[in-house]
Short mmCIF file of C-alpha atoms in Angstrom, two decimals:
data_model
loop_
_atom_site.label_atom_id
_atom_site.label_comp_id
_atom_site.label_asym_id
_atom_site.label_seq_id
_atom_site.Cartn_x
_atom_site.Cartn_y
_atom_site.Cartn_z
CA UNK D 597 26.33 10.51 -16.04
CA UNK D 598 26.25 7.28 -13.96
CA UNK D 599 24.35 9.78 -11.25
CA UNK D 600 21.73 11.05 -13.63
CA UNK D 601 21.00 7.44 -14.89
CA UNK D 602 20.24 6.12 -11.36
CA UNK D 603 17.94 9.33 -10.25
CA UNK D 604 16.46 8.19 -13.99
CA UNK D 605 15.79 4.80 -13.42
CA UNK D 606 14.43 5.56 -9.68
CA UNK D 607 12.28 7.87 -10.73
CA UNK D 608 11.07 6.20 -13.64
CA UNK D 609 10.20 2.79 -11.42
CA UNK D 610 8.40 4.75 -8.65
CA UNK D 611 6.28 7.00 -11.29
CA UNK D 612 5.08 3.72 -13.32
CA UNK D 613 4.64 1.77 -10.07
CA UNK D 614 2.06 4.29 -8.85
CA UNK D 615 0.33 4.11 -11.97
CA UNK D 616 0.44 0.16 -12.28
CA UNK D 617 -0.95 0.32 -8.30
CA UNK D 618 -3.69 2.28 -9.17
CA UNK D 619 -4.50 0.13 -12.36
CA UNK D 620 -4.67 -3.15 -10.49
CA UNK D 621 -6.55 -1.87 -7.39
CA UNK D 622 -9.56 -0.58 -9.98
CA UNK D 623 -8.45 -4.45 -10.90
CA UNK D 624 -8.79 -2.21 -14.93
CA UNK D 625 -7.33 -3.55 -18.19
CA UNK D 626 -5.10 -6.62 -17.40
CA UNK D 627 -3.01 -6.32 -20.25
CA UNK D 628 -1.77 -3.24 -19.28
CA UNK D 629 -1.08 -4.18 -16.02
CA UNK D 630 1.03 -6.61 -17.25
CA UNK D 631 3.12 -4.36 -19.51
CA UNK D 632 3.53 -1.76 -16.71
CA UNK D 633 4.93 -4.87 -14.72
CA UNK D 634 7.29 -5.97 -17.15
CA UNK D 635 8.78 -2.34 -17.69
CA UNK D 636 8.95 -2.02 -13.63
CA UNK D 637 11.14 -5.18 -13.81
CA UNK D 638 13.75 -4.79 -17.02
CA UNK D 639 14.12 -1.14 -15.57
CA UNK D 640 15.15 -2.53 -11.44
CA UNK D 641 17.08 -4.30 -13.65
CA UNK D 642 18.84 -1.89 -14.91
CA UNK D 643 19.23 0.07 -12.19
CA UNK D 644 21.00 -3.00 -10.29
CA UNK D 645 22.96 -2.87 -13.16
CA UNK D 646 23.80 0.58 -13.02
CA UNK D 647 24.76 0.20 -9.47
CA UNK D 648 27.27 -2.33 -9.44
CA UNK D 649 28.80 0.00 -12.37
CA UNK D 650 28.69 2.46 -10.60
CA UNK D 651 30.83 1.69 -7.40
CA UNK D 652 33.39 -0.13 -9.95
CA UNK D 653 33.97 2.85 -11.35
CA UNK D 654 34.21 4.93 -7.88
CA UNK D 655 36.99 2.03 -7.34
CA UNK D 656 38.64 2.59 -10.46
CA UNK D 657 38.50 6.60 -9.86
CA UNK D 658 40.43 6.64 -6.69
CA UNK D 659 42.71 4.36 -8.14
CA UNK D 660 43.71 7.03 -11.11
CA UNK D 661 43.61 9.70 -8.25
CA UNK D 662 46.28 7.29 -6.28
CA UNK D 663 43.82 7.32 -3.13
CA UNK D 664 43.98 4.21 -2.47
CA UNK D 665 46.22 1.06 -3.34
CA UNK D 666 46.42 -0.10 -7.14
CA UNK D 667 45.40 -3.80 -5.91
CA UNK D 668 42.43 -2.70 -3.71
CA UNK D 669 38.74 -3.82 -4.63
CA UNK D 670 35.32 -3.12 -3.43
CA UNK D 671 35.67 -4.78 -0.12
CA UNK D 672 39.07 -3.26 0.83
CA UNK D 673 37.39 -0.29 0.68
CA UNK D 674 34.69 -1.11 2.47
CA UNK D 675 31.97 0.13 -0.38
CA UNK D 676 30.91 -3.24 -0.56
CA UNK D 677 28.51 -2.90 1.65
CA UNK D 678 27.27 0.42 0.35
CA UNK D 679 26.70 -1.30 -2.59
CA UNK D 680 24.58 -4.00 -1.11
CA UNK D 681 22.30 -1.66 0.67
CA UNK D 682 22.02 0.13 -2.05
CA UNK D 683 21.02 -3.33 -4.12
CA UNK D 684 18.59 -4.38 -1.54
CA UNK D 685 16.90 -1.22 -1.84
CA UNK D 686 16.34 -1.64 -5.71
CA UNK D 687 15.07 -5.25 -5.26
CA UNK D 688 11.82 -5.20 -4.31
CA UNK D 689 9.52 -4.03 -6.80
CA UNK D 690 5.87 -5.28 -8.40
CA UNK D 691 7.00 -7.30 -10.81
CA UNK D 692 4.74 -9.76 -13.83
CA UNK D 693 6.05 -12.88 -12.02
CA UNK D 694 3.81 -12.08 -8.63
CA UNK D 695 0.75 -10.83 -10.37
CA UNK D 696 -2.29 -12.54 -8.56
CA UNK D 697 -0.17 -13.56 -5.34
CA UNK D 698 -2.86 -12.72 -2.45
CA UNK D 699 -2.69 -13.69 0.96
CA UNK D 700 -5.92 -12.88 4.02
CA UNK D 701 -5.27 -10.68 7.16
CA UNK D 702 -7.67 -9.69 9.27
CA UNK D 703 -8.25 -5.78 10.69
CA UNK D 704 -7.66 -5.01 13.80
CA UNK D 705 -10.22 -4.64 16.33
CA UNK D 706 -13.00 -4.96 13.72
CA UNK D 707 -12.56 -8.40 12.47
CA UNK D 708 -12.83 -7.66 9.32
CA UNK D 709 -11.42 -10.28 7.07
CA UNK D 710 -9.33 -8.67 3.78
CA UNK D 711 -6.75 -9.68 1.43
CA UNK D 712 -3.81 -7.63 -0.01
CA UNK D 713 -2.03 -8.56 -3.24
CA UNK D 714 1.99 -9.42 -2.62
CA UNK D 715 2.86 -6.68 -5.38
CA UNK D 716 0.85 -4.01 -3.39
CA UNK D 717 3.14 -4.74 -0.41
CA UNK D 718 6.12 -4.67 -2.64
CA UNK D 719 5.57 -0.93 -3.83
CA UNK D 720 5.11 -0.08 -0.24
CA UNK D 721 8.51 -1.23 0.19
CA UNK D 722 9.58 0.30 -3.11
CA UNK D 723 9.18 3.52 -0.90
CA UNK D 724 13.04 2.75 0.19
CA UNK D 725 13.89 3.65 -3.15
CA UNK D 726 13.45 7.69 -2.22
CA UNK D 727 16.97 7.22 -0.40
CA UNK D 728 18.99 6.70 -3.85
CA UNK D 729 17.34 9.81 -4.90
CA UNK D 730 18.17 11.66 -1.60
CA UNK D 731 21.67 10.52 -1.93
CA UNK D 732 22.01 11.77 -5.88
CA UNK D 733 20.30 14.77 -5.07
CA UNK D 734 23.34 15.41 -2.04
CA UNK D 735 25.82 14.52 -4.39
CA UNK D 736 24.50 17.36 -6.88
CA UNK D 737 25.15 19.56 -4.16
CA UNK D 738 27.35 23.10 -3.67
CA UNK D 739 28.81 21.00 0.02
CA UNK D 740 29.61 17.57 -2.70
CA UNK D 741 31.45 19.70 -5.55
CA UNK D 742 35.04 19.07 -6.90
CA UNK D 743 36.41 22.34 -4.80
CA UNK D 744 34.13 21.35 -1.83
CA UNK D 745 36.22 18.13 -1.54
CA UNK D 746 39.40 20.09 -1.82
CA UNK D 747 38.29 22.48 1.02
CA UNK D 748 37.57 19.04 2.84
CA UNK D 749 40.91 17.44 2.38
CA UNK D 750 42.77 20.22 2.96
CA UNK D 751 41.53 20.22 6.79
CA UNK D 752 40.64 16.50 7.08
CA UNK D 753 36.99 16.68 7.00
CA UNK D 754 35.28 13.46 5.40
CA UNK D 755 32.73 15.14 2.08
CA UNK D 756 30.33 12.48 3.60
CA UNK D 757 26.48 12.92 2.98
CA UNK D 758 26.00 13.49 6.15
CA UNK D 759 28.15 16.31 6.30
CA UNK D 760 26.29 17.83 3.02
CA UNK D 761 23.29 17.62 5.13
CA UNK D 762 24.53 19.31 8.05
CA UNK D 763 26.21 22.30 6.11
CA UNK D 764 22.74 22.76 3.93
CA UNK D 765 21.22 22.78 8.03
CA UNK D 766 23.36 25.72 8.87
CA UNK D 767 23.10 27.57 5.23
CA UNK D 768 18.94 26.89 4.49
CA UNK D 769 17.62 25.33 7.45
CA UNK D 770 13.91 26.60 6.94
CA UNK D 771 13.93 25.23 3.55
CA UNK D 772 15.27 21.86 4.23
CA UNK D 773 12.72 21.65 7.37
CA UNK D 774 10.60 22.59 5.15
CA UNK D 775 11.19 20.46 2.05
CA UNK D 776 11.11 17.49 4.48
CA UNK D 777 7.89 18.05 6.33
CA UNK D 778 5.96 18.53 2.80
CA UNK D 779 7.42 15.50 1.33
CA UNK D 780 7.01 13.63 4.62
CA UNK D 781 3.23 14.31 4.34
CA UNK D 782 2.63 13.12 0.68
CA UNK D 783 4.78 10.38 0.93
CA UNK D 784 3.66 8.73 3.94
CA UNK D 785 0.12 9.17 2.74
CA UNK D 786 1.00 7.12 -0.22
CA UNK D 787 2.48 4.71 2.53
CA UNK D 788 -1.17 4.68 5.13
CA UNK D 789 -3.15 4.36 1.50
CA UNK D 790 -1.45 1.38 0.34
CA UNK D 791 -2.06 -0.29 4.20
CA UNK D 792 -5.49 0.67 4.65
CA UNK D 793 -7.54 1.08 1.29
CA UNK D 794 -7.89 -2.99 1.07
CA UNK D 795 -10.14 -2.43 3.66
CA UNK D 796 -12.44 -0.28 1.45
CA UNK D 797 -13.51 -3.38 -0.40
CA UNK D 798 -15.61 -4.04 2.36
CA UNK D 799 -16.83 -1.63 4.40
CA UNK D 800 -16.77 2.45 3.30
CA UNK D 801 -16.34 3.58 7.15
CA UNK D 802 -12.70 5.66 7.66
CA UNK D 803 -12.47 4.99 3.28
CA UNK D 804 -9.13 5.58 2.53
CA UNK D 805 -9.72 5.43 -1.22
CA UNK D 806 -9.70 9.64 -1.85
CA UNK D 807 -6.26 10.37 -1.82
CA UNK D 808 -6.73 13.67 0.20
CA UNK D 809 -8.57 11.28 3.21
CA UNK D 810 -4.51 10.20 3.41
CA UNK D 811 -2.99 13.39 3.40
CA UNK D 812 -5.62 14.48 6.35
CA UNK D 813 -4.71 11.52 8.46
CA UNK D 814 -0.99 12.25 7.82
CA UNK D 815 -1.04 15.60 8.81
CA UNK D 816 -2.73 14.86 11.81
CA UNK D 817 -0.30 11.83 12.90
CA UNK D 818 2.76 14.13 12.33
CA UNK D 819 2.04 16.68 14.54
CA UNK D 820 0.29 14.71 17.07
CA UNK D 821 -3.11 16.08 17.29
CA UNK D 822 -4.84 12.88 15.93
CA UNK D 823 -8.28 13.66 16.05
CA UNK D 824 -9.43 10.27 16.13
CA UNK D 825 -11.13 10.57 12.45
CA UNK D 826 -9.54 8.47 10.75
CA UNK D 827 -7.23 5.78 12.07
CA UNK D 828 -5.41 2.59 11.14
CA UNK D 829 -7.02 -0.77 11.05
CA UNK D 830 -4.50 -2.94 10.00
CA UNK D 831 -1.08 -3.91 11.39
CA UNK D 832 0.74 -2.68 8.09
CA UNK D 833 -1.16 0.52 8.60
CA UNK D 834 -0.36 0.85 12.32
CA UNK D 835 3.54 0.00 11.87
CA UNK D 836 3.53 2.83 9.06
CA UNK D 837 1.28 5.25 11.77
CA UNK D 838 4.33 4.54 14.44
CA UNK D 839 7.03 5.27 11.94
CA UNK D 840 5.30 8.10 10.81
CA UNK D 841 4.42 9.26 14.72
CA UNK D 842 8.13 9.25 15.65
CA UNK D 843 9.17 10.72 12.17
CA UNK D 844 6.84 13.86 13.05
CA UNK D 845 7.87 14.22 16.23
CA UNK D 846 11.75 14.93 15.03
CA UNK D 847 10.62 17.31 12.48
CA UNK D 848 8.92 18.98 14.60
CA UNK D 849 11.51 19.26 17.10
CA UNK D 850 14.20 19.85 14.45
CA UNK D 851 11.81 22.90 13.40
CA UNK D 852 11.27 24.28 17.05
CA UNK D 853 14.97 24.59 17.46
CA UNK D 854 15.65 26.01 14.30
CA UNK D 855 13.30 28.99 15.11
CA UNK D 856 14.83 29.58 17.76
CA UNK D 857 18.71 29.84 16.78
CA UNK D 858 17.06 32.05 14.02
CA UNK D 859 15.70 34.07 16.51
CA UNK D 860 19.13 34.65 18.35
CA UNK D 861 21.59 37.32 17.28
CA UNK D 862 25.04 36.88 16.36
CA UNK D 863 27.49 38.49 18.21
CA UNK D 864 27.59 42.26 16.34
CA UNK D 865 23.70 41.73 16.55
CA UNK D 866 23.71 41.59 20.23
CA UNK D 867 26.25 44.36 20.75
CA UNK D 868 23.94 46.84 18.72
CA UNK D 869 20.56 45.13 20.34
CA UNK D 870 21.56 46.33 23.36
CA UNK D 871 22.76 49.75 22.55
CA UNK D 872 19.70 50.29 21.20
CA UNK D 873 17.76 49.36 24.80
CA UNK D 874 20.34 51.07 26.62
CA UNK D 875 19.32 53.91 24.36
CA UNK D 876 15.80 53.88 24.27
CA UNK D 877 15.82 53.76 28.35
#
């Protein structure tokens, strides 16, 4: 239940954070930009609360299941810090208290002078959010279930998220290439918009207003044909490009080898692959 709240709650935020981005870009009704704010910030508030709740009761749990000490506490355990990552993830968020902040940069290379507002920045980093979902999604998992963990245990395998990710490699690993690289695209476009559409204030030359201008640019960054197009002009912009360049560039590579075990036969496979040459010779 604790789960579903936080994949609620993150949801929730990022959905009405989009909406409250677009609202005070179009700089539309202030009013409701102020009530979109305010439910942004009671609902990270929330979720921190949810979180500390959460990893108190993961405490408490092993303690009933006698895996670890009666007198042991969040540090002992070392989830302390799990929690804190997972705290300073949920911080930063547009919030009614920053509404107006600005500060000046200047574009790259153009000299273009341009100003972004601090709660734009702060729903670019409100991006970090997507890991709490990855991690609830893992835990909702066939590799995270109650007889998964036995299976575990019984031949001393840590039911880490990491190893739910590898086992969903072996069983589906077309779909989870696949999920990633489609995801990638439209989040990371939401990532280059929020960078470089400040810059459409002023001058309508590589606009990154349309939505779909994003997605191109994205698509072209990840797989490393960059046609030149469209580009990044800022240095938020360019430090999301790199990320996004190097991101790409595993995915891809991930994908190429993934092909190619598919591509190989099992053992049986082989056996009756080359019958069937001997044969046909």
């Amino acid at each position: 239940m604790i789960e579903v709240a936080c994949f609620v709650f993150t949801i929730l935020t990022l959905g009405i954070s989009i909406f409250q981005y677009e609202i005070e870009f179009q700089d539309l009704n202030d009013a409701h930009q102020l009530a979109l704010l305010w439910i942004i910030f009671i609902c990270t508030c929330l979720l921190i609360s949810i979180t500390v709740i959460r990893y108190r009761t993961i405490v408490e749990f092993k303690k009933s299941r006698n895996l670890i000490h009666q007198k042991e506490g969040l540090r002992s355990t070392g989830l302390f810090k799990d929690m804190i990552f997972e705290i300073l993830l949920t911080i930063p968020h547009p919030n009614p208290f920053l509404k107006g902040i600005t500060f000046n940069m200047t574009a790259l290379y153009v000299n273009i002078e341009y100003y972004h507002t601090l709660n734009e920045l702060l729903n670019l980093l409100q991006i970090g959010r997507l890991i709490i979902i990855l991690r609830v999604l893992l835990m909702f998992s066939y590799f995270y279930n109650t007889s998964s963990q036995r299976v575990c245990s019984m031949y001393a395998v840590k039911p880490s998220y990491l190893f739910v990710i590898k086992s969903i490699m072996k069983s589906h690993p077309l779909e989870l290439i696949g999920t990633a690289l489609v995801s990638s695209v439209f989040i990371f476009a939401y990532a280059i918009r929020i960078c470089e559409r400040p810059l459409s204030r002023y001058t309508n030359t590589v606009d990154y207003s349309p939505y779909s201008n994003s997605l191109w640019n994205v698509v072209v960054t990840m797989t490393t044909v960059g046609y030149g197009d469209y580009y990044p002009r800022t240095l938020f912009g360019r430090i999301v490009s790199f990320t996004m360049c190097i991101w790409g560039l595993f995915i891809i590579s991930i994908m190429a080898v993934s092909y190619t075990h598919l591509r190989a036969h099992e053992t049986p496979e082989h056996l009756v692959c080359r019958l069937l040459l001997e044969k046909k010779k």
